[in-house]
Short mmCIF file of C-alpha atoms and ligand atoms in Angstrom, two decimals:
data_model
loop_
_atom_site.label_atom_id
_atom_site.label_comp_id
_atom_site.label_asym_id
_atom_site.label_seq_id
_atom_site.Cartn_x
_atom_site.Cartn_y
_atom_site.Cartn_z
CA MET V 1 0.10 -0.23 -0.03
CA LYS V 2 0.78 3.54 -0.24
CA VAL V 3 1.25 5.28 3.30
CA SER V 4 2.24 9.00 4.25
CA VAL V 5 3.59 9.69 7.52
CA ILE V 6 3.17 13.27 8.67
CA GLY V 7 5.87 14.31 11.55
CA LEU V 8 9.56 12.87 11.54
CA GLY V 9 10.01 12.53 15.14
CA TYR V 10 10.82 9.10 16.53
CA VAL V 11 7.46 7.58 16.22
CA GLY V 12 7.12 8.94 12.62
CA SER V 13 10.38 8.19 11.42
CA VAL V 14 10.18 4.65 13.12
CA THR V 15 6.98 4.25 11.58
CA ALA V 16 7.81 5.32 8.08
CA ALA V 17 11.12 3.11 8.17
CA CYS V 18 9.08 0.12 9.31
CA PHE V 19 6.12 0.35 6.96
CA ALA V 20 8.81 0.44 3.98
CA GLU V 21 10.21 -2.82 5.69
CA ILE V 22 7.07 -4.81 5.60
CA GLY V 23 6.59 -3.75 2.10
CA HIS V 24 4.66 -0.50 1.55
CA GLU V 25 5.65 2.76 -0.11
CA VAL V 26 5.99 5.42 2.13
CA VAL V 27 6.30 9.60 1.82
CA CYS V 28 7.19 11.22 4.72
CA VAL V 29 6.00 14.85 5.30
CA ASP V 30 7.67 17.26 7.62
CA ILE V 31 8.21 20.83 7.86
CA ASP V 32 11.81 20.87 8.87
CA GLU V 33 14.04 20.97 5.88
CA ASN V 34 17.15 19.37 7.43
CA LYS V 35 15.25 16.57 8.47
CA ILE V 36 13.64 16.01 4.92
CA LYS V 37 17.14 16.49 3.43
CA ASN V 38 18.47 13.63 5.98
CA ILE V 39 15.88 11.30 5.32
CA ASN V 40 16.23 11.37 1.75
CA GLU V 41 20.00 10.83 2.13
CA GLY V 42 19.45 7.82 4.45
CA ILE V 43 20.64 9.72 7.46
CA SER V 44 18.31 8.97 10.59
CA PRO V 45 17.09 12.22 12.44
CA LEU V 46 17.61 10.83 15.56
CA TYR V 47 19.05 7.49 17.28
CA GLU V 48 17.06 4.87 17.45
CA GLU V 49 18.49 1.21 17.21
CA GLY V 50 18.03 -0.27 13.42
CA LEU V 51 16.57 2.82 12.27
CA ARG V 52 19.69 3.79 10.41
CA ASP V 53 19.84 0.53 8.61
CA LEU V 54 16.21 0.64 7.49
CA LEU V 55 16.69 4.48 6.14
CA LEU V 56 19.87 3.48 4.26
CA LYS V 57 18.12 0.42 2.52
CA TYR V 58 14.89 2.35 1.48
CA ALA V 59 15.45 6.02 1.47
CA GLY V 60 14.95 7.24 -2.25
CA LYS V 61 13.41 4.12 -3.00
CA LYS V 62 10.26 2.76 -1.16
CA LEU V 63 10.96 6.01 1.27
CA ILE V 64 10.96 9.46 0.46
CA ALA V 65 10.62 12.69 2.40
CA THR V 66 8.93 16.00 1.44
CA ASN V 67 7.16 19.00 2.85
CA ASP V 68 4.58 19.09 0.06
CA TYR V 69 1.20 17.77 1.84
CA GLU V 70 -0.57 17.99 -1.53
CA PHE V 71 2.05 15.48 -3.20
CA ALA V 72 2.09 13.40 -0.31
CA ILE V 73 -1.60 12.99 0.00
CA LYS V 74 -2.38 12.67 -3.39
CA VAL V 75 -0.20 9.70 -4.12
CA THR V 76 -0.96 7.79 -1.01
CA ASP V 77 -4.01 5.97 0.35
CA VAL V 78 -3.77 6.35 4.02
CA SER V 79 -1.78 9.18 5.89
CA PHE V 80 -0.66 8.71 9.66
CA ILE V 81 -0.32 11.87 11.84
CA CYS V 82 2.82 11.27 14.07
CA VAL V 83 3.24 14.78 15.08
CA GLY V 84 4.01 15.83 19.06
CA THR V 85 1.54 16.62 21.60
CA PRO V 86 3.31 18.26 24.28
CA SER V 87 2.18 19.27 27.77
CA ALA V 88 0.31 22.57 28.03
CA LYS V 89 0.92 24.47 31.06
CA ASN V 90 -1.70 23.04 33.25
CA GLY V 91 -0.77 19.81 32.29
CA SER V 92 -3.48 18.90 29.63
CA ILE V 93 -2.20 18.32 26.24
CA ASP V 94 -1.49 20.83 23.63
CA LEU V 95 -3.06 20.01 19.98
CA SER V 96 -1.81 22.76 18.10
CA ILE V 97 0.63 21.04 16.13
CA VAL V 98 -2.06 18.08 15.56
CA ARG V 99 -4.27 21.03 14.71
CA ALA V 100 -1.93 22.41 12.02
CA ALA V 101 -1.29 18.68 10.60
CA VAL V 102 -5.25 17.98 10.37
CA LYS V 103 -5.64 21.34 8.60
CA SER V 104 -2.85 20.53 5.88
CA ILE V 105 -3.88 17.19 5.24
CA GLY V 106 -7.53 18.64 4.87
CA ALA V 107 -6.50 21.29 2.68
CA ALA V 108 -4.95 18.71 0.56
CA LEU V 109 -7.56 16.19 0.46
CA LYS V 110 -9.69 18.99 -1.11
CA THR V 111 -8.46 18.46 -4.41
CA LYS V 112 -7.71 14.75 -4.25
CA GLU V 113 -10.30 12.34 -5.89
CA GLY V 114 -10.83 8.85 -4.25
CA TYR V 115 -10.93 7.51 -0.68
CA HIS V 116 -8.41 8.24 1.66
CA VAL V 117 -8.12 7.28 5.63
CA VAL V 118 -6.59 9.61 8.02
CA VAL V 119 -4.99 7.93 10.99
CA VAL V 120 -4.15 9.34 14.21
CA LYS V 121 -0.86 8.07 15.82
CA SER V 122 -0.09 10.82 18.00
CA THR V 123 -1.11 10.31 21.63
CA VAL V 124 -4.28 12.14 22.02
CA VAL V 125 -6.54 11.81 25.10
CA PRO V 126 -10.19 10.12 24.79
CA GLU V 127 -12.64 11.72 22.53
CA THR V 128 -10.15 13.97 20.74
CA THR V 129 -10.18 12.40 17.39
CA GLU V 130 -14.10 12.34 17.21
CA LYS V 131 -14.62 15.68 18.70
CA PHE V 132 -11.53 17.69 17.53
CA VAL V 133 -9.59 15.96 14.55
CA LEU V 134 -12.76 15.03 12.47
CA PRO V 135 -14.77 18.50 12.46
CA ILE V 136 -11.39 20.13 11.60
CA LEU V 137 -10.52 17.74 8.95
CA GLU V 138 -14.28 17.88 7.34
CA GLU V 139 -14.28 21.64 7.34
CA ALA V 140 -10.67 21.84 5.66
CA SER V 141 -11.16 19.24 3.14
CA GLY V 142 -15.05 19.56 2.45
CA LYS V 143 -15.50 16.01 2.49
CA ILE V 144 -17.58 13.96 4.89
CA VAL V 145 -15.92 11.61 7.25
CA GLY V 146 -17.74 8.08 6.74
CA LYS V 147 -18.52 8.68 3.01
CA ASP V 148 -15.89 10.40 1.17
CA ILE V 149 -12.91 9.74 3.61
CA GLY V 150 -12.22 7.57 6.55
CA VAL V 151 -10.43 8.12 10.06
CA ALA V 152 -8.89 5.72 12.62
CA VAL V 153 -6.84 5.90 15.78
CA ASN V 154 -3.78 3.89 15.85
CA PRO V 155 -1.75 4.12 19.07
CA GLU V 156 2.07 3.14 19.39
CA PHE V 157 3.37 1.33 22.14
CA LEU V 158 7.03 1.84 21.04
CA ARG V 159 9.70 2.37 23.71
CA GLU V 160 12.48 4.89 22.90
CA GLY V 161 15.73 3.28 21.95
CA LYS V 162 13.76 -0.08 21.23
CA ALA V 163 11.11 1.29 18.51
CA VAL V 164 12.00 -0.53 15.42
CA HIS V 165 12.09 -3.61 17.51
CA ASP V 166 8.73 -2.94 18.96
CA PHE V 167 7.20 -1.90 15.82
CA MET V 168 8.35 -5.23 14.14
CA HIS V 169 7.38 -7.34 16.91
CA PRO V 170 4.04 -6.06 18.43
CA ASP V 171 2.26 -7.83 21.16
CA LYS V 172 -0.88 -5.59 20.21
CA ILE V 173 -2.17 -3.64 17.48
CA VAL V 174 -4.93 -1.56 18.12
CA ILE V 175 -7.27 0.29 15.69
CA GLY V 176 -9.84 2.46 16.71
CA ALA V 177 -11.84 2.93 13.53
CA ILE V 178 -14.70 5.33 12.77
CA ASP V 179 -16.15 2.79 10.25
CA ARG V 180 -15.48 -0.61 9.10
CA LYS V 181 -14.08 0.48 6.02
CA SER V 182 -11.28 2.70 7.74
CA GLY V 183 -10.82 -0.31 9.95
CA ASP V 184 -10.42 -2.79 7.38
CA LEU V 185 -7.85 -0.44 5.38
CA VAL V 186 -5.59 0.28 8.43
CA SER V 187 -5.76 -3.39 9.38
CA GLU V 188 -4.61 -4.41 5.66
CA LEU V 189 -1.49 -2.32 6.50
CA TYR V 190 -0.55 -4.80 9.44
CA ARG V 191 -1.23 -7.82 7.73
CA THR V 192 2.25 -9.42 7.74
CA PHE V 193 2.05 -9.40 11.41
CA GLU V 194 0.78 -12.54 13.33
CA CYS V 195 -0.26 -10.20 16.24
CA GLU V 196 -4.06 -10.06 16.89
CA VAL V 197 -5.50 -7.01 15.95
CA THR V 198 -7.93 -4.95 18.47
CA LEU V 199 -10.57 -3.25 16.38
CA ILE V 200 -12.72 -0.96 18.27
CA ASP V 201 -13.81 2.57 18.21
CA PRO V 202 -11.84 5.76 18.08
CA THR V 203 -12.33 7.04 21.61
CA THR V 204 -11.55 3.29 23.14
CA ALA V 205 -8.25 3.24 21.31
CA GLU V 206 -7.32 6.51 22.72
CA MET V 207 -8.00 5.39 26.12
CA ILE V 208 -6.01 2.01 25.75
CA LYS V 209 -2.93 4.03 25.14
CA TYR V 210 -3.28 6.29 27.92
CA VAL V 211 -4.36 3.05 30.17
CA ASN V 212 -1.19 1.18 29.08
CA ASN V 213 1.25 3.77 29.93
CA SER V 214 -0.41 4.84 33.17
CA LEU V 215 -0.78 1.44 34.27
CA LEU V 216 3.02 1.07 33.57
CA ALA V 217 4.10 4.49 35.37
CA THR V 218 1.73 3.29 38.30
CA LYS V 219 3.73 -0.21 38.47
CA ILE V 220 6.81 2.11 38.94
CA SER V 221 5.44 4.43 41.63
CA PHE V 222 3.95 1.52 43.60
CA ALA V 223 7.56 -0.16 43.44
CA ASN V 224 8.92 3.00 44.64
CA GLU V 225 6.44 3.24 47.25
CA ILE V 226 7.13 -0.23 48.57
CA GLY V 227 10.90 0.30 48.17
CA ASN V 228 10.63 3.62 50.62
CA ILE V 229 8.76 1.35 53.27
CA CYS V 230 11.02 -1.77 52.71
CA LYS V 231 13.95 0.50 53.18
CA LYS V 232 12.75 1.69 56.61
CA LEU V 233 11.98 -1.74 57.74
CA GLY V 234 15.27 -3.29 56.43
CA ILE V 235 13.91 -5.65 53.73
CA ASP V 236 15.25 -5.87 50.44
CA THR V 237 12.69 -4.53 48.28
CA TYR V 238 14.19 -6.21 44.87
CA LYS V 239 13.74 -9.84 46.72
CA VAL V 240 10.25 -8.77 47.60
CA MET V 241 9.21 -7.68 44.19
CA GLU V 242 11.21 -10.73 42.59
CA ALA V 243 8.95 -13.13 44.41
CA VAL V 244 5.88 -10.62 43.82
CA GLY V 245 6.61 -10.80 40.12
CA LYS V 246 6.38 -14.54 40.01
CA ASP V 247 2.62 -14.16 40.06
CA PHE V 248 1.46 -14.32 36.37
CA ARG V 249 -1.02 -11.91 36.89
CA ILE V 250 1.58 -9.28 38.01
CA SER V 251 4.53 -9.86 36.04
CA PRO V 252 8.27 -8.97 37.11
CA LYS V 253 8.59 -6.10 34.45
CA PHE V 254 8.26 -2.39 35.74
CA LEU V 255 8.84 -3.15 39.11
CA ASN V 256 12.20 -1.65 39.59
CA SER V 257 12.51 1.00 42.37
CA GLY V 258 14.45 3.84 42.30
CA VAL V 259 14.62 7.49 41.17
CA GLY V 260 11.29 7.27 39.16
CA PHE V 261 10.26 7.54 35.49
CA GLY V 262 10.94 10.39 33.04
CA GLY V 263 10.85 10.62 29.48
CA SER V 264 8.47 12.49 26.84
CA CYS V 265 5.80 9.77 27.75
CA PHE V 266 4.82 8.71 31.19
CA PRO V 267 4.84 11.85 33.08
CA LYS V 268 2.97 13.64 30.14
CA ASP V 269 0.36 11.13 29.36
CA VAL V 270 -0.45 10.38 33.22
CA LYS V 271 -0.94 14.16 33.72
CA ALA V 272 -3.15 14.43 30.50
CA LEU V 273 -5.39 11.59 31.83
CA ILE V 274 -5.45 13.67 35.15
CA GLY V 275 -6.55 16.61 33.39
CA LYS V 276 -9.13 14.94 31.37
CA ALA V 277 -10.68 13.18 34.35
CA LYS V 278 -11.11 16.38 36.25
CA GLU V 279 -12.42 18.18 32.91
CA ILE V 280 -15.54 15.26 33.22
CA GLY V 281 -15.52 16.20 36.94
CA TYR V 282 -13.66 13.02 38.37
CA SER V 283 -10.80 13.41 41.00
CA PRO V 284 -8.33 10.76 40.00
CA ILE V 285 -6.52 10.36 43.35
CA LEU V 286 -4.52 7.22 42.25
CA LEU V 287 -3.34 8.94 39.07
CA GLU V 288 -2.32 11.93 41.07
CA SER V 289 -0.36 10.03 43.80
CA VAL V 290 1.48 8.21 40.95
CA ILE V 291 2.94 11.61 39.89
CA GLU V 292 3.18 12.69 43.37
CA VAL V 293 5.47 9.78 44.33
CA ASN V 294 7.40 10.18 41.26
CA GLU V 295 8.64 13.85 41.95
CA LYS V 296 9.36 13.23 45.37
CA GLN V 297 11.49 10.03 44.60
CA PRO V 298 14.46 12.01 43.12
CA LEU V 299 14.57 14.32 46.17
CA LEU V 300 15.27 11.24 48.47
CA MET V 301 18.66 11.11 46.88
CA ILE V 302 19.37 14.55 48.21
CA GLU V 303 18.22 13.71 51.81
CA ILE V 304 20.42 10.48 51.78
CA LEU V 305 23.30 12.99 50.65
CA GLN V 306 22.80 15.56 53.09
CA ARG V 307 22.68 12.75 55.97
CA LYS V 308 25.99 11.47 54.65
CA ILE V 309 27.57 14.76 54.25
CA GLY V 310 25.81 17.46 55.72
CA ASP V 311 26.12 20.85 54.17
CA LEU V 312 26.41 20.71 50.34
CA ARG V 313 27.81 24.27 49.88
CA ASN V 314 30.90 23.88 47.93
CA LYS V 315 30.87 20.00 47.73
CA LYS V 316 32.00 18.37 44.62
CA ILE V 317 28.96 16.05 43.72
CA ALA V 318 29.42 13.41 40.64
CA VAL V 319 26.11 13.21 38.81
CA LEU V 320 26.33 10.04 36.85
CA GLY V 321 23.44 9.72 34.37
CA LEU V 322 21.69 12.55 32.56
CA ALA V 323 19.33 10.76 30.03
CA PHE V 324 16.04 9.75 31.37
CA LYS V 325 16.79 5.92 30.93
CA ASP V 326 19.67 4.21 29.27
CA GLY V 327 20.17 3.58 25.50
CA THR V 328 18.78 7.20 24.60
CA ASP V 329 20.07 10.74 24.45
CA ASP V 330 16.78 12.13 25.68
CA ILE V 331 16.62 14.18 28.62
CA ARG V 332 13.05 15.13 28.71
CA GLU V 333 11.80 14.91 32.46
CA SER V 334 15.12 12.95 33.49
CA ARG V 335 15.13 12.35 37.20
CA ALA V 336 18.38 14.14 36.99
CA ILE V 337 17.20 17.53 36.39
CA PRO V 338 15.32 17.97 39.53
CA VAL V 339 18.24 16.81 41.14
CA ILE V 340 20.65 18.88 39.80
CA ALA V 341 18.46 21.99 40.19
CA GLU V 342 18.61 21.20 44.26
CA LEU V 343 21.82 20.38 44.46
CA LEU V 344 22.54 24.05 42.67
CA ARG V 345 19.96 25.51 45.01
CA LEU V 346 22.06 24.17 48.07
CA GLY V 347 25.43 25.70 46.66
CA ALA V 348 26.79 22.29 45.55
CA ASN V 349 29.35 21.91 42.67
CA ILE V 350 28.25 19.55 40.06
CA SER V 351 30.70 17.31 37.75
CA ALA V 352 27.94 15.51 35.52
CA TYR V 353 28.56 12.68 33.09
CA ASP V 354 26.40 10.63 30.69
CA PRO V 355 27.44 8.59 27.37
CA THR V 356 24.92 10.64 25.34
CA GLY V 357 23.01 13.02 27.36
CA SER V 358 25.53 16.04 28.12
CA GLU V 359 24.75 18.21 24.92
CA LYS V 360 21.03 18.20 25.57
CA MET V 361 21.44 18.97 29.54
CA LYS V 362 23.66 21.68 28.55
CA ARG V 363 20.85 23.48 27.24
CA VAL V 364 19.09 23.07 30.49
CA PHE V 365 22.14 23.58 32.79
CA PRO V 366 24.89 25.64 31.18
CA THR V 367 27.02 26.46 34.08
CA ILE V 368 27.52 23.08 35.71
CA GLY V 369 30.63 20.86 34.82
CA TYR V 370 30.33 18.33 32.42
CA SER V 371 32.89 15.29 32.06
CA ARG V 372 34.02 13.19 29.24
CA ASN V 373 33.76 10.11 30.99
CA ALA V 374 32.67 8.65 34.53
CA GLU V 375 36.56 8.70 35.95
CA ASP V 376 36.87 12.54 35.20
CA SER V 377 33.52 13.43 36.92
CA LEU V 378 34.34 11.17 40.06
CA GLU V 379 37.88 13.00 40.46
CA GLY V 380 38.01 14.61 43.65
CA ALA V 381 34.33 14.18 44.25
CA ASP V 382 32.89 14.18 47.81
CA ALA V 383 29.94 11.95 46.59
CA CYS V 384 28.21 10.48 43.63
CA LEU V 385 24.78 9.95 42.70
CA VAL V 386 23.79 7.41 40.21
CA MET V 387 20.79 8.57 37.94
CA THR V 388 20.53 6.39 34.98
CA GLU V 389 20.52 2.53 34.36
CA TRP V 390 23.45 2.73 31.92
CA ASP V 391 25.25 -0.48 31.68
CA GLU V 392 28.62 1.15 31.55
CA PHE V 393 28.20 2.07 35.25
CA THR V 394 27.76 -1.21 36.54
CA GLN V 395 31.50 -1.81 35.43
CA LEU V 396 32.82 0.90 37.62
CA GLU V 397 35.24 -0.07 40.25
CA SER V 398 38.68 1.75 40.45
CA GLU V 399 37.08 4.68 39.06
CA PHE V 400 35.61 5.31 42.62
CA GLU V 401 39.19 5.48 43.94
CA LYS V 402 39.74 9.04 42.42
CA MET V 403 36.91 10.33 44.73
CA LYS V 404 37.58 12.30 47.83
CA LYS V 405 35.24 10.38 49.82
CA LYS V 406 33.74 7.32 48.27
CA ILE V 407 30.41 7.99 49.02
CA VAL V 408 28.02 6.21 46.36
CA ILE V 409 24.26 6.66 46.25
CA ASP V 410 22.60 4.39 44.00
CA GLY V 411 19.34 5.49 42.32
CA ARG V 412 19.02 2.55 40.10
CA ARG V 413 20.44 -0.48 41.84
CA ILE V 414 23.28 -0.97 39.17
CA ILE V 415 26.40 -0.28 41.34
CA LYS V 416 28.55 -3.50 42.06
CA ALA V 417 31.75 -1.89 43.16
CA LYS V 418 32.92 -3.01 46.42
CA ASN V 419 35.19 -0.85 49.18
CA ILE V 420 32.89 2.25 48.58
CA ASP V 421 30.61 3.83 50.91
CA TYR V 422 27.10 2.48 49.34
CA GLU V 423 23.97 3.48 49.72
CA GLY V 424 20.75 2.47 47.63
CA LEU V 425 17.85 4.84 47.26
CA CYS V 426 15.24 2.26 48.46
CA TRP V 427 17.50 -0.51 49.59
C1 UGA J 1 6.98 4.22 27.21
C2 UGA J 1 6.12 3.01 27.06
O1 UGA J 1 7.06 1.94 27.55
C3 UGA J 1 6.09 2.59 25.43
O2 UGA J 1 5.35 1.47 25.40
C4 UGA J 1 5.15 3.79 24.94
O3 UGA J 1 4.93 3.51 23.52
C5 UGA J 1 6.10 4.91 25.12
O4 UGA J 1 6.24 5.44 26.47
C6 UGA J 1 5.08 6.06 24.58
O5 UGA J 1 4.00 6.42 24.83
O6 UGA J 1 5.64 6.86 23.40
P1 UGA J 1 9.58 4.88 27.20
O7 UGA J 1 8.98 6.32 27.50
O8 UGA J 1 10.54 5.08 26.13
O9 UGA J 1 8.26 4.09 26.51
O10 UGA J 1 10.31 4.50 28.31
P2 UGA J 1 10.17 3.05 29.24
O11 UGA J 1 11.53 2.11 28.69
O12 UGA J 1 8.90 2.70 29.35
O13 UGA J 1 10.69 3.63 30.53
C7 UGA J 1 10.04 5.02 31.10
C8 UGA J 1 10.81 5.47 32.55
O14 UGA J 1 10.67 4.51 33.40
C9 UGA J 1 12.29 5.64 32.20
O15 UGA J 1 12.54 6.70 33.00
C10 UGA J 1 12.98 4.42 33.00
O16 UGA J 1 14.20 4.26 33.90
C11 UGA J 1 11.79 4.04 34.27
N1 UGA J 1 11.57 2.84 34.97
C12 UGA J 1 11.25 1.75 34.10
C13 UGA J 1 11.62 2.44 36.47
O17 UGA J 1 11.95 3.46 36.84
N2 UGA J 1 11.72 1.59 36.87
C14 UGA J 1 11.12 0.35 35.95
O18 UGA J 1 11.11 -0.87 36.61
C15 UGA J 1 11.10 0.33 34.70
#
């Protein structure tokens, strides 16, 4: 089939490349000339495992990029909206980019003959597609949804860093279609996968995405709260969760306690669901607690630090890990951000290190020290805080010898070194 993909962020570029890999012809649309040029030359606009290889294989052949909506819509049967849905100031979602994309698709559809399906892949709160996207699309295109054109929601469940793998090995495909015809057409795109397709209405599909992320976030905050209680009782929370996770109804995944969840999805999506619930007159106390636990968790690192070394003024603190998780350079909502902000407020000197995230963190904290490796960061430090679960930190041993005091506070339970003054956040 012929597919257009609007927006070349990590979801859009992965979706485009993977659609090419499973046999479709793909036209990508973005407003960023640089991204378009890169994609057409087979250069990945961002780091995602496996993406580079797919782009090199298909760029200029089954996959092209353009800023020309009209062309992209005309030559394809279906368009996927993969643009960002950032948080507005009050935590609810900002739909201005979605609106602009829908308007442009609508304008291009005006002159197109034949059936076309518009699919919302961007994460949008329940009711957005039917109450927001659909009327804008009808107005901009002059066409009638359900008659001239189709509409569907197809949420993604792609982890950053593992998005290509997750796309190619889905454990669920959810298609929320406005009518049978749209649903069948979108299902057809995925026919090479053995995975079962959940065909449902658009609003339920939107909700599935939020519930998926909110439940995973809830597992983490739950594990963190249990971890905090276990620590006070002298119980190893990881042993507790290992046993609890053996229950097939629970699973051991996402029960690792530590400094909490970051990234562009969990915090934003839980907050957006809270916003939506409040908008319809419901007070979501559990979801609010998930966020509250997650916001308090990184600051517990500072409490331990102060208990160990007292006043932080002019103390050198090594912060290991700036990315929100390992395998990415994304620092959005990284748990290192509130920790660095608090260290600065308390007058500490910071030497930070991350294998990939330093450049992006420099835009947030331009004045702190950044090291080229963990060893340099630890040199002469009064203490070290481990914020991200990078594999290379598990190997650190002799590097800690460079510290003034070998105090290591681990927020991810990954440090294996002996002969250090070690304390875990929840263990
Ligand atoms: C998440 C979901 O896992 C994807 O399914 C979803 O498609 C994506 O959001 C999205 O909505 O686009 P991602 O944000 O890439 O993917 O990150 P995860 O790998 O899920 O990790 C999220 C955070 O939770 C990280 O900060 C990680 O360190 C933390 N985490 C994870 C824990 O603190 N404990 C755990 O046990 C697991």
